[in-house]
Coordinates of N, CA, C and O and ligand atoms in Angstrom, one line a residue:
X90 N 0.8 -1.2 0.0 CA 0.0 0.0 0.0 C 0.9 1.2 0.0 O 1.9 1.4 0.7
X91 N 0.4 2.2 -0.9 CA 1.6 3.2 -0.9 C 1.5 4.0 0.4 O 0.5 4.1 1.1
X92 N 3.1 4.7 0.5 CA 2.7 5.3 2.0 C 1.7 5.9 2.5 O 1.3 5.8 3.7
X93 N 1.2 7.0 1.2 CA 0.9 8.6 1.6 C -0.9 7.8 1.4 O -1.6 8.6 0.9
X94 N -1.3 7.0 1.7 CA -2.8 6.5 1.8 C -2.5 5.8 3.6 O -3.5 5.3 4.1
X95 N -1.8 5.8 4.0 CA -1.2 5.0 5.8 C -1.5 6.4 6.5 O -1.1 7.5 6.2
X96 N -2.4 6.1 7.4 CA -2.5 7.0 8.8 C -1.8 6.7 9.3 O -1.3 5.6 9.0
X97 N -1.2 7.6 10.5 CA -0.2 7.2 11.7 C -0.7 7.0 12.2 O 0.0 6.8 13.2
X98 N -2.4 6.6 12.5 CA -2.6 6.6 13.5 C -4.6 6.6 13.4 O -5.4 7.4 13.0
X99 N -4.7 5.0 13.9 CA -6.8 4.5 13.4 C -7.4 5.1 15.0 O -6.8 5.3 16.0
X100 N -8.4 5.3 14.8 CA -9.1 5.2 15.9 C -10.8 5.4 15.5 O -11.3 5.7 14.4
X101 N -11.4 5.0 16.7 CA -13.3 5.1 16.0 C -13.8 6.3 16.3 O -14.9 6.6 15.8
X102 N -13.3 7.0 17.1 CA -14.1 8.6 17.0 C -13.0 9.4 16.6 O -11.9 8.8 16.3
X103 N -13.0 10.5 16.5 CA -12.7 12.0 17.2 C -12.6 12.5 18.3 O -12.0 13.5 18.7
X104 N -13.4 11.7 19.0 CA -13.2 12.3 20.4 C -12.4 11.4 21.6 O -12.5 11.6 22.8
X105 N -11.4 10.3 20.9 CA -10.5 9.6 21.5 C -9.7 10.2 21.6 O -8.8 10.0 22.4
X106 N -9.7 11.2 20.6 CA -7.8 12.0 20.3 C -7.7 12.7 21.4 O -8.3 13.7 21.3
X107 N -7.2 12.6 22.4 CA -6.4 13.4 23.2 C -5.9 14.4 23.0 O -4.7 14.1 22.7
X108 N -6.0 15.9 22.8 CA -5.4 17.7 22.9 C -4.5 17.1 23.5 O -3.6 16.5 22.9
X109 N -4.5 17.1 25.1 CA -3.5 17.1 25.8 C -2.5 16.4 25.5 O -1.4 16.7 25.9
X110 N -2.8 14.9 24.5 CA -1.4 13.7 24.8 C -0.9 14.3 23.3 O 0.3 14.0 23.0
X111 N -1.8 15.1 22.3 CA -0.5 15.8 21.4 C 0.1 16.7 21.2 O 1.0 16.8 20.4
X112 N -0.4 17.6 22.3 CA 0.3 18.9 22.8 C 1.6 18.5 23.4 O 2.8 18.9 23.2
X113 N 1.2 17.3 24.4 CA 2.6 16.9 25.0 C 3.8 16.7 23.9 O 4.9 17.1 24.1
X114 N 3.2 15.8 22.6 CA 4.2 15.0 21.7 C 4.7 16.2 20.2 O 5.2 15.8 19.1
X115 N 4.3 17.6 20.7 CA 4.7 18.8 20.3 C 3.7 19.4 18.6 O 4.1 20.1 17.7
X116 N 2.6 18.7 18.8 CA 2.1 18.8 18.1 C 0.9 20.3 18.6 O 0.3 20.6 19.7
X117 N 1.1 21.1 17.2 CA 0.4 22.2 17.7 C -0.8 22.9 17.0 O -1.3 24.0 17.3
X118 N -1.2 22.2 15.8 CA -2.6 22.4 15.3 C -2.9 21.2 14.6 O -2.0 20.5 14.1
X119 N -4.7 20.9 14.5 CA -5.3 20.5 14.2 C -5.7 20.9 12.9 O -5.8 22.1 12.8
X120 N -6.0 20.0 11.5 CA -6.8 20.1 10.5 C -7.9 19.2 11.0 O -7.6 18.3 11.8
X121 N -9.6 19.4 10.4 CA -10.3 18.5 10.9 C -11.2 18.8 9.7 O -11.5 19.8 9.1
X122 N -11.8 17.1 9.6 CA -13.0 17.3 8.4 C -14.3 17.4 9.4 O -14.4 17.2 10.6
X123 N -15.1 17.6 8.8 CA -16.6 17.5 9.1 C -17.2 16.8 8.9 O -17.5 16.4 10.1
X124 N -17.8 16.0 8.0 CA -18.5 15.2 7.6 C -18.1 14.0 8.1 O -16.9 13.7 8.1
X125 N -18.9 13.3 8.5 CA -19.1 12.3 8.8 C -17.6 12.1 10.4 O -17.8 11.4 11.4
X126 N -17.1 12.4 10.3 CA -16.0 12.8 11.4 C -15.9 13.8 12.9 O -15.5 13.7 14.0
X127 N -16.5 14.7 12.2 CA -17.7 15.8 13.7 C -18.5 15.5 13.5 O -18.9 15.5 14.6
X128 N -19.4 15.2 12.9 CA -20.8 15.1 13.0 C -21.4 14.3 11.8 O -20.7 14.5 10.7
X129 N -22.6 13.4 11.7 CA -23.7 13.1 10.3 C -23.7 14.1 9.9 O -23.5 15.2 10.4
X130 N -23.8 13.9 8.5 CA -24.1 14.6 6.9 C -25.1 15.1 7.6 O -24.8 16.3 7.8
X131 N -26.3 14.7 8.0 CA -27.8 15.1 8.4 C -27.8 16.4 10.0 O -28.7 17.0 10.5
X132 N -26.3 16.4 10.6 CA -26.2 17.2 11.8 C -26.0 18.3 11.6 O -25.2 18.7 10.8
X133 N -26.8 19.1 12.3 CA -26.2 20.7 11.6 C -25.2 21.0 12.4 O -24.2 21.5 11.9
X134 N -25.0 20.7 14.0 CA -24.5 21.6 14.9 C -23.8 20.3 15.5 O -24.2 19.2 15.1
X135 N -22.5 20.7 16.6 CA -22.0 19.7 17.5 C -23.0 19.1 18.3 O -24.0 19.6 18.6
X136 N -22.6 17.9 18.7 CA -23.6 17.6 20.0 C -22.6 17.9 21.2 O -21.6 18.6 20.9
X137 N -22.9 17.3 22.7 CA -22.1 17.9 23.7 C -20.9 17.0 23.5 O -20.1 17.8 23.7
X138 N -20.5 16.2 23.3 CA -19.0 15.5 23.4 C -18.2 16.2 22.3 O -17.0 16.4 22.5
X139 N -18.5 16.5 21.4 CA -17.7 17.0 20.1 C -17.5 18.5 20.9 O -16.4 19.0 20.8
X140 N -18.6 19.3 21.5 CA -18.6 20.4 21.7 C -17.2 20.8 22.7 O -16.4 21.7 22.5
X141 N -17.2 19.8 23.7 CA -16.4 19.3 25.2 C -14.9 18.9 24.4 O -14.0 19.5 24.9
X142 N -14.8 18.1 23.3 CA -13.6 18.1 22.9 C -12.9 19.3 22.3 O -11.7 19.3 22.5
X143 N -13.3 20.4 21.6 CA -13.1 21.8 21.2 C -12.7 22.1 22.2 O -11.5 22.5 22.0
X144 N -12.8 22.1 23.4 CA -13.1 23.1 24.7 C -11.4 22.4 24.8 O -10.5 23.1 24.8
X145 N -11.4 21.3 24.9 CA -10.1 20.5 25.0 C -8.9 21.0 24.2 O -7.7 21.1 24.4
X146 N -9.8 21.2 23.4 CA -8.6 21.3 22.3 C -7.8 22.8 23.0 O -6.8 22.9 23.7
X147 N -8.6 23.6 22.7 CA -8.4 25.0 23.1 C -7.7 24.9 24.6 O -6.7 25.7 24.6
X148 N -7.8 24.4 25.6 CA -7.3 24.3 26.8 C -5.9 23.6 26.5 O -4.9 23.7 27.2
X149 N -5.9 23.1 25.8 CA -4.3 22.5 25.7 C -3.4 23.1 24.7 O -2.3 22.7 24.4
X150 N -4.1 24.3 24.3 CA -3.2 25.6 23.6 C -3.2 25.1 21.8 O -2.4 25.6 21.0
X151 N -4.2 24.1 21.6 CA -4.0 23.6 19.9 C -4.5 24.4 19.6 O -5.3 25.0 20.3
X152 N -4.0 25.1 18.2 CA -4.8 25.4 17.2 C -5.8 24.8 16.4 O -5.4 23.6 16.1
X153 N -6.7 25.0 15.9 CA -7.5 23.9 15.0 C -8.1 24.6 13.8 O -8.2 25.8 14.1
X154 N -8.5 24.4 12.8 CA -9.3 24.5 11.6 C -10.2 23.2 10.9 O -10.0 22.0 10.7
X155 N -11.4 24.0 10.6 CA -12.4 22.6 9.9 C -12.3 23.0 8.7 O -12.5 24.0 8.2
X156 N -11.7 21.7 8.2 CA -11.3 21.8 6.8 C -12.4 20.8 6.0 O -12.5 19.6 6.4
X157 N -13.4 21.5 4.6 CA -14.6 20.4 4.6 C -14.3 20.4 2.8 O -13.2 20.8 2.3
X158 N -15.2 19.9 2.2 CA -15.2 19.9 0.6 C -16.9 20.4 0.6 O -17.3 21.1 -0.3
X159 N -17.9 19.9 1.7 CA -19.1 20.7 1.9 C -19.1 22.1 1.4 O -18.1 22.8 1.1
X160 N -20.3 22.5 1.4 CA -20.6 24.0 0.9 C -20.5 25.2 2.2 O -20.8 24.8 3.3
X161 N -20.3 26.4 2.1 CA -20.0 27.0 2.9 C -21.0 27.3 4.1 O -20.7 27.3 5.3
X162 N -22.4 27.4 3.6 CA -23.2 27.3 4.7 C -23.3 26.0 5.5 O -24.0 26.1 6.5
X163 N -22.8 25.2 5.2 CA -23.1 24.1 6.0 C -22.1 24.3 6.7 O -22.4 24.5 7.9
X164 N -21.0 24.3 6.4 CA -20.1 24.2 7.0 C -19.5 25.8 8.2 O -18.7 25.6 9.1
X165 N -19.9 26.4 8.0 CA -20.2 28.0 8.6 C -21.1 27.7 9.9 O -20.8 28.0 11.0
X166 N -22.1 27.2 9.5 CA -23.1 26.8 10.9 C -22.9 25.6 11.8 O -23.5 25.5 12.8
X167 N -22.2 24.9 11.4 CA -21.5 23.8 11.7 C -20.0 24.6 12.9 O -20.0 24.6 14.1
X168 N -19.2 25.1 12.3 CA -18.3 26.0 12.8 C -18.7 26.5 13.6 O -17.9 26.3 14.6
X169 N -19.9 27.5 14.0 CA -20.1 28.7 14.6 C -20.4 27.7 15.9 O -20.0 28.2 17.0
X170 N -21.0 26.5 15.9 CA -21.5 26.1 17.4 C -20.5 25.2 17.6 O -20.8 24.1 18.3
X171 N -19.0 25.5 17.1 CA -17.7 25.3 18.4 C -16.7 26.3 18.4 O -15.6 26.4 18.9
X172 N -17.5 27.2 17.6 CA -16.2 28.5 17.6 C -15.0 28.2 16.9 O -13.9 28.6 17.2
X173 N -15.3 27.4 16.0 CA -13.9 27.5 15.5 C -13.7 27.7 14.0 O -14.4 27.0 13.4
X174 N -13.1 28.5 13.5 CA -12.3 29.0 12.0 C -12.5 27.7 11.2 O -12.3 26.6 11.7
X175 N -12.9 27.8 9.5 CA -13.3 27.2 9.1 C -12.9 27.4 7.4 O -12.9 28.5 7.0
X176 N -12.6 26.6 6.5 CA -12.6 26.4 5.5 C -13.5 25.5 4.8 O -13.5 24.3 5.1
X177 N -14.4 25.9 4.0 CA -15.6 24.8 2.8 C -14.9 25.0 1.6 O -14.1 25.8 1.3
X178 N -15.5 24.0 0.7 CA -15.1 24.2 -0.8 C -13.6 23.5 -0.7 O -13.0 23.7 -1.8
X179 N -13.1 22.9 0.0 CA -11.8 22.3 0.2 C -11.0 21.6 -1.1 O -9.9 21.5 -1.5
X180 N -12.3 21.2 -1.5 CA -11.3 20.4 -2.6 C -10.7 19.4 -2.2 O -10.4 18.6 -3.1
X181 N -10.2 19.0 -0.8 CA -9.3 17.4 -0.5 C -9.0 16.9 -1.2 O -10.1 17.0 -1.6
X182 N -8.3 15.9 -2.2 CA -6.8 16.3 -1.1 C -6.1 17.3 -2.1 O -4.9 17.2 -2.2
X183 N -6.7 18.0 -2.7 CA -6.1 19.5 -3.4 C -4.8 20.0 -1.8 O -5.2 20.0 -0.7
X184 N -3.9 20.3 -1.9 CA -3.1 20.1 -1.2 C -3.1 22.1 -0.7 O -2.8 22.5 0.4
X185 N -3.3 22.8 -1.6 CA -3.6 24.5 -1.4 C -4.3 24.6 0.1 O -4.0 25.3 1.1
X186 N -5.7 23.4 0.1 CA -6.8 23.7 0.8 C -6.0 23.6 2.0 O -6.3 24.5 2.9
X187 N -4.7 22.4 2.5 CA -4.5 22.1 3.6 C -2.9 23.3 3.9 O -2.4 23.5 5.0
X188 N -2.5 23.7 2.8 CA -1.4 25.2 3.0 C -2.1 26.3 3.6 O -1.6 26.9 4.5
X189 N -3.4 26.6 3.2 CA -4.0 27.5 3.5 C -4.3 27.8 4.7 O -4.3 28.9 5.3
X190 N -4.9 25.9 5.6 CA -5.2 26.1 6.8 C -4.4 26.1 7.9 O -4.8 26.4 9.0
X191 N -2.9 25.6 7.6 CA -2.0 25.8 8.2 C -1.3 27.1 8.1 O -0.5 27.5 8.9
X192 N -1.7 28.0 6.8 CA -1.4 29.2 7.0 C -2.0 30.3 8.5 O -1.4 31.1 9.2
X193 N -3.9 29.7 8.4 CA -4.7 30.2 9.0 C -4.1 30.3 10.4 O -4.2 31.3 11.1
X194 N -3.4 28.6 10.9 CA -2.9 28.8 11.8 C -1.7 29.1 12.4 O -1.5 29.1 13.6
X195 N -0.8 29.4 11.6 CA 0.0 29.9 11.8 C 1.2 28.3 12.5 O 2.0 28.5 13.4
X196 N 1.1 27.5 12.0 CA 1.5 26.0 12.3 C 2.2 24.9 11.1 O 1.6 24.3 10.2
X197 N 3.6 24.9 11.3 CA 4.6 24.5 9.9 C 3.2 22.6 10.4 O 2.5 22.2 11.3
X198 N 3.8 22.0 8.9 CA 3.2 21.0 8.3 C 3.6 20.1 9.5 O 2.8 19.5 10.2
X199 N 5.0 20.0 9.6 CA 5.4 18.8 10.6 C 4.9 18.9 12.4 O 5.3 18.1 13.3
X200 N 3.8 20.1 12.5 CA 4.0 20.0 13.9 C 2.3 20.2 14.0 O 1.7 20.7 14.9
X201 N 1.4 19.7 12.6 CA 0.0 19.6 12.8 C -0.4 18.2 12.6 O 0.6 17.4 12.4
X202 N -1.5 17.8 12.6 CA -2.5 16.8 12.8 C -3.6 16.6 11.8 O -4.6 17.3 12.2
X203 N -3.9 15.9 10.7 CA -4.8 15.9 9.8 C -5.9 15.0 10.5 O -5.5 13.8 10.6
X204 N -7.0 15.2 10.9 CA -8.0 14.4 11.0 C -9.3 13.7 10.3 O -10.2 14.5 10.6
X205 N -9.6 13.1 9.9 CA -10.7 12.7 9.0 C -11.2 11.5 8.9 O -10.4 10.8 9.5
X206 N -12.4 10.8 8.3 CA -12.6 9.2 7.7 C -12.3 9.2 6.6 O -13.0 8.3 6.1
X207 N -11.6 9.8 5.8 CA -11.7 9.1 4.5 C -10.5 9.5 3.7 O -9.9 10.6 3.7
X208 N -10.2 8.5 3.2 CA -8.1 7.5 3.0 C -8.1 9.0 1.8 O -7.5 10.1 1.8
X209 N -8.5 8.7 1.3 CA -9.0 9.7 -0.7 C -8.8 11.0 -0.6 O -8.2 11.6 -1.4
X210 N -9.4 11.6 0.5 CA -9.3 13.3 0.7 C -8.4 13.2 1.6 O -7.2 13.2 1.3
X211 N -8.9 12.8 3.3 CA -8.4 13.9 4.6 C -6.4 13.2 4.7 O -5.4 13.8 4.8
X212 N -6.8 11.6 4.4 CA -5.5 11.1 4.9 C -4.6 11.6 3.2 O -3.9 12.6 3.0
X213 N -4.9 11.0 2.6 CA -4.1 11.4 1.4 C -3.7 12.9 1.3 O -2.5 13.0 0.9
X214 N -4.4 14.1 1.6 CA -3.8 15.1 1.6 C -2.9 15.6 2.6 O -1.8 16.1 2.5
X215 N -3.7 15.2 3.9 CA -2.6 15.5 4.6 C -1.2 14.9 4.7 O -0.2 15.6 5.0
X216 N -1.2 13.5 4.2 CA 0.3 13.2 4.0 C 1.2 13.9 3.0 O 2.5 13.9 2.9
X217 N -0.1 14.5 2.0 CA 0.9 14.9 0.8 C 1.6 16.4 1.3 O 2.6 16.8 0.8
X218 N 1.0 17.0 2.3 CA 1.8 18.3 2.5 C 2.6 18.2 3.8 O 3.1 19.1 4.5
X219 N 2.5 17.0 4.1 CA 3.9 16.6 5.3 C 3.6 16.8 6.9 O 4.4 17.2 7.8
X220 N 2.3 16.4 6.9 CA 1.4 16.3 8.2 C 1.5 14.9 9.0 O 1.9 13.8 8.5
X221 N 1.2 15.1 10.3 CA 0.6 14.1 10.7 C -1.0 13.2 10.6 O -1.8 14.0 10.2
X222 N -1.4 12.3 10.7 CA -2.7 11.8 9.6 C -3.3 10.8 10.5 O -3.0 9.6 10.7
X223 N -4.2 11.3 10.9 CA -5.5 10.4 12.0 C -6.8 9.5 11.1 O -7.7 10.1 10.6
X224 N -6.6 8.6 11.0 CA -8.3 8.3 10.0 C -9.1 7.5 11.8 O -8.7 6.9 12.8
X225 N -10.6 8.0 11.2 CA -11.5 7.9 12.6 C -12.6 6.6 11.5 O -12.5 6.6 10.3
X226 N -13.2 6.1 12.0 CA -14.5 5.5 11.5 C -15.6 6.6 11.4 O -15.7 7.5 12.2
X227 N -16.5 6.5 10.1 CA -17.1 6.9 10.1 C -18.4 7.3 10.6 O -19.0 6.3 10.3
X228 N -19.1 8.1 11.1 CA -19.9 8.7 11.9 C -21.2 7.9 11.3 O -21.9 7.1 11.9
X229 N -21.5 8.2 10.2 CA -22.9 7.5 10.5 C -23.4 7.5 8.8 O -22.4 7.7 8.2
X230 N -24.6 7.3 8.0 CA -25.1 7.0 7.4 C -25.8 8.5 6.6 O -25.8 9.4 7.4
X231 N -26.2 8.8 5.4 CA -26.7 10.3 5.1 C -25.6 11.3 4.7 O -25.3 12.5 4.9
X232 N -25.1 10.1 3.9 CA -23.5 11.1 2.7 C -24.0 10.5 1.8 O -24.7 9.4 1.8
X233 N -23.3 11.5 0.7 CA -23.3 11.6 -0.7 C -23.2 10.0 -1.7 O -22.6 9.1 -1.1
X234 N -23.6 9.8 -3.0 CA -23.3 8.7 -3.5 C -22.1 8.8 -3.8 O -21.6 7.7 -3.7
X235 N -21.1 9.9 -4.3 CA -20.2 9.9 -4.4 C -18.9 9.4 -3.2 O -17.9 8.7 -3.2
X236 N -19.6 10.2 -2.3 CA -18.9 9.4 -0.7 C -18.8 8.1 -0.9 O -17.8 7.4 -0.9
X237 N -20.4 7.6 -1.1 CA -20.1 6.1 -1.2 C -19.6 5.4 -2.1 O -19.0 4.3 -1.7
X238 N -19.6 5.6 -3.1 CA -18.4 5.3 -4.1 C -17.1 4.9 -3.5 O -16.6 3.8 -3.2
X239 N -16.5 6.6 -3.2 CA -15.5 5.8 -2.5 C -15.2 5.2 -1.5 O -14.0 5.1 -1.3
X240 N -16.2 4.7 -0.4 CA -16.2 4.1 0.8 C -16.0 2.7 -0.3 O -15.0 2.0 -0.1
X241 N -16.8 2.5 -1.1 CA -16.0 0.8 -1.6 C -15.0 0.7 -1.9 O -14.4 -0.4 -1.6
X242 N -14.3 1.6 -2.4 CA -12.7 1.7 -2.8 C -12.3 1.2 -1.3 O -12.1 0.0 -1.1
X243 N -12.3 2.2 -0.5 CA -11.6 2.2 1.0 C -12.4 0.5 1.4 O -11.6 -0.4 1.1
X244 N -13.3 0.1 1.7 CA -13.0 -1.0 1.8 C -12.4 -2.1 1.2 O -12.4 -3.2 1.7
X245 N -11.9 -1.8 0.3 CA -10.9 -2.7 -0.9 C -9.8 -2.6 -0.3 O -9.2 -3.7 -0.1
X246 N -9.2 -1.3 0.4 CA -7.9 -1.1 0.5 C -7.8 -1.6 2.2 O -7.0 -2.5 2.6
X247 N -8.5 -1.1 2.7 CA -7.9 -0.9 4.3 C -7.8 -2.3 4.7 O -7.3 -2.4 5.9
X248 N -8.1 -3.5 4.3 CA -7.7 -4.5 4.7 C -6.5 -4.9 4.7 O -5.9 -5.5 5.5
X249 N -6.3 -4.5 3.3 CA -4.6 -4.8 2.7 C -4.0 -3.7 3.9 O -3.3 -4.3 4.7
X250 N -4.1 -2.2 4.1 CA -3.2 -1.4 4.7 C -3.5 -2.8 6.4 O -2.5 -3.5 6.6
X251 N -4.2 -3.0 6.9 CA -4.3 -3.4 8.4 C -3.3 -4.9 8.4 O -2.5 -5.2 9.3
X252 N -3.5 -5.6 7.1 CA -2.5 -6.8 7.3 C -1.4 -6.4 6.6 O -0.6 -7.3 6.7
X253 N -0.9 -5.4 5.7 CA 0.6 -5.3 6.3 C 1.2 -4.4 7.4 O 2.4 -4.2 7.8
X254 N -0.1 -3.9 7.9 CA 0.4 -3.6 9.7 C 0.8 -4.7 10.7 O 1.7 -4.6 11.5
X255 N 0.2 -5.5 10.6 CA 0.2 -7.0 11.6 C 1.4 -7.3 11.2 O 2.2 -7.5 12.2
X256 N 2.2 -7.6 9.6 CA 3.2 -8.0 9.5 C 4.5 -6.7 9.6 O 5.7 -6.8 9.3
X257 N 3.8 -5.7 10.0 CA 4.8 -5.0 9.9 C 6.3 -4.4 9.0 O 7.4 -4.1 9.3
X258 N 5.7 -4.5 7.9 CA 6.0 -4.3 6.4 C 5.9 -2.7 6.1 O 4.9 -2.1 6.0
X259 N 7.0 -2.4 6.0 CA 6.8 -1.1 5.3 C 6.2 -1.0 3.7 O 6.1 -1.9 2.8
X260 N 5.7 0.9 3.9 CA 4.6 0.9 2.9 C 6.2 0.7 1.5 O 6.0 0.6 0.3
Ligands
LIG428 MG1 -15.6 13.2 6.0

């Protein structure tokens, strides 16, 4: 599996990631998708655990950006109920969209955090501009056909990426 499709790093929410244990490991902004990763396609606003981890984030001195390919209203009202700065129209894994948001924050490539579910946009871009790269499971049901499209790809793939993890094979 080629490298730049490899997370450093699986987990099933967003809200496992620890602010605090990446702040420690000198990591100092956040890229994050929306969809399906903060919230259903069908959610307009955070609920309280998504809201509670912002709060986290922010207390442990991260910077963060929601980085989406959604349209700007959606993603604007989405933003406003965790206060945090926002990019739509992203384009993923257009590699501008993720310069831009590390512009926003004022945070070099090697000392942010790309977060998302999906290998194609969030992980693929962020490795291409020299990030760190989280993939989460996805939130729930009420995305795009095109999403789903490539959710069959990604299941084609992630099995091959998980068993040459077990064997411990570089990409
Ligand atoms: Mg997504």
């Amino acid at each position: 599996m080629p490298r730049l499709l490899r997370p450093d790093l699986r987990l099933e929410r967003i809200v496992d990631l620890s602010p605090a244990e990446l702040a420690a490991t000198g990591i100092e902004g956040l890229i994050v998708d929306l969809d399906n990763t903060l919230a259903r396609p069908n959610q307009a606003f955070a609920d309280r655990a998504v809201r509670r981890w912002f709060d986290a984030v922010r207390a442990a001195g991260l910077k963060i950006v929601i980085l989406s390919n959604n349209f700007p209203p959606r993603v604007e009202a989405f933003a406003s109920s965790v206060h945090a700065p926002f990019l739509a129209k992203a384009k993923k894994p257009w590699m501008r969209s993720f310069r831009r948001a590390l512009a926003m924050m004022g945070v070099p490539a090697a000392r942010a955090c790309v977060v998302g579910d999906q290998l194609f946009t969030d992980v693929l871009g962020g490795n291409l501009v020299g990030c760190h790269t989280v993939l989460v499971s996805p939130l729930g049901p009420g995305e795009f056909i095109g999403t789903r499209l490539v959710r069959r790809v990604e299941r084609l793939v992630l099995p091959r990426i998980a068993a040459e993890e077990r064997q411990g094979r570089p990409g």
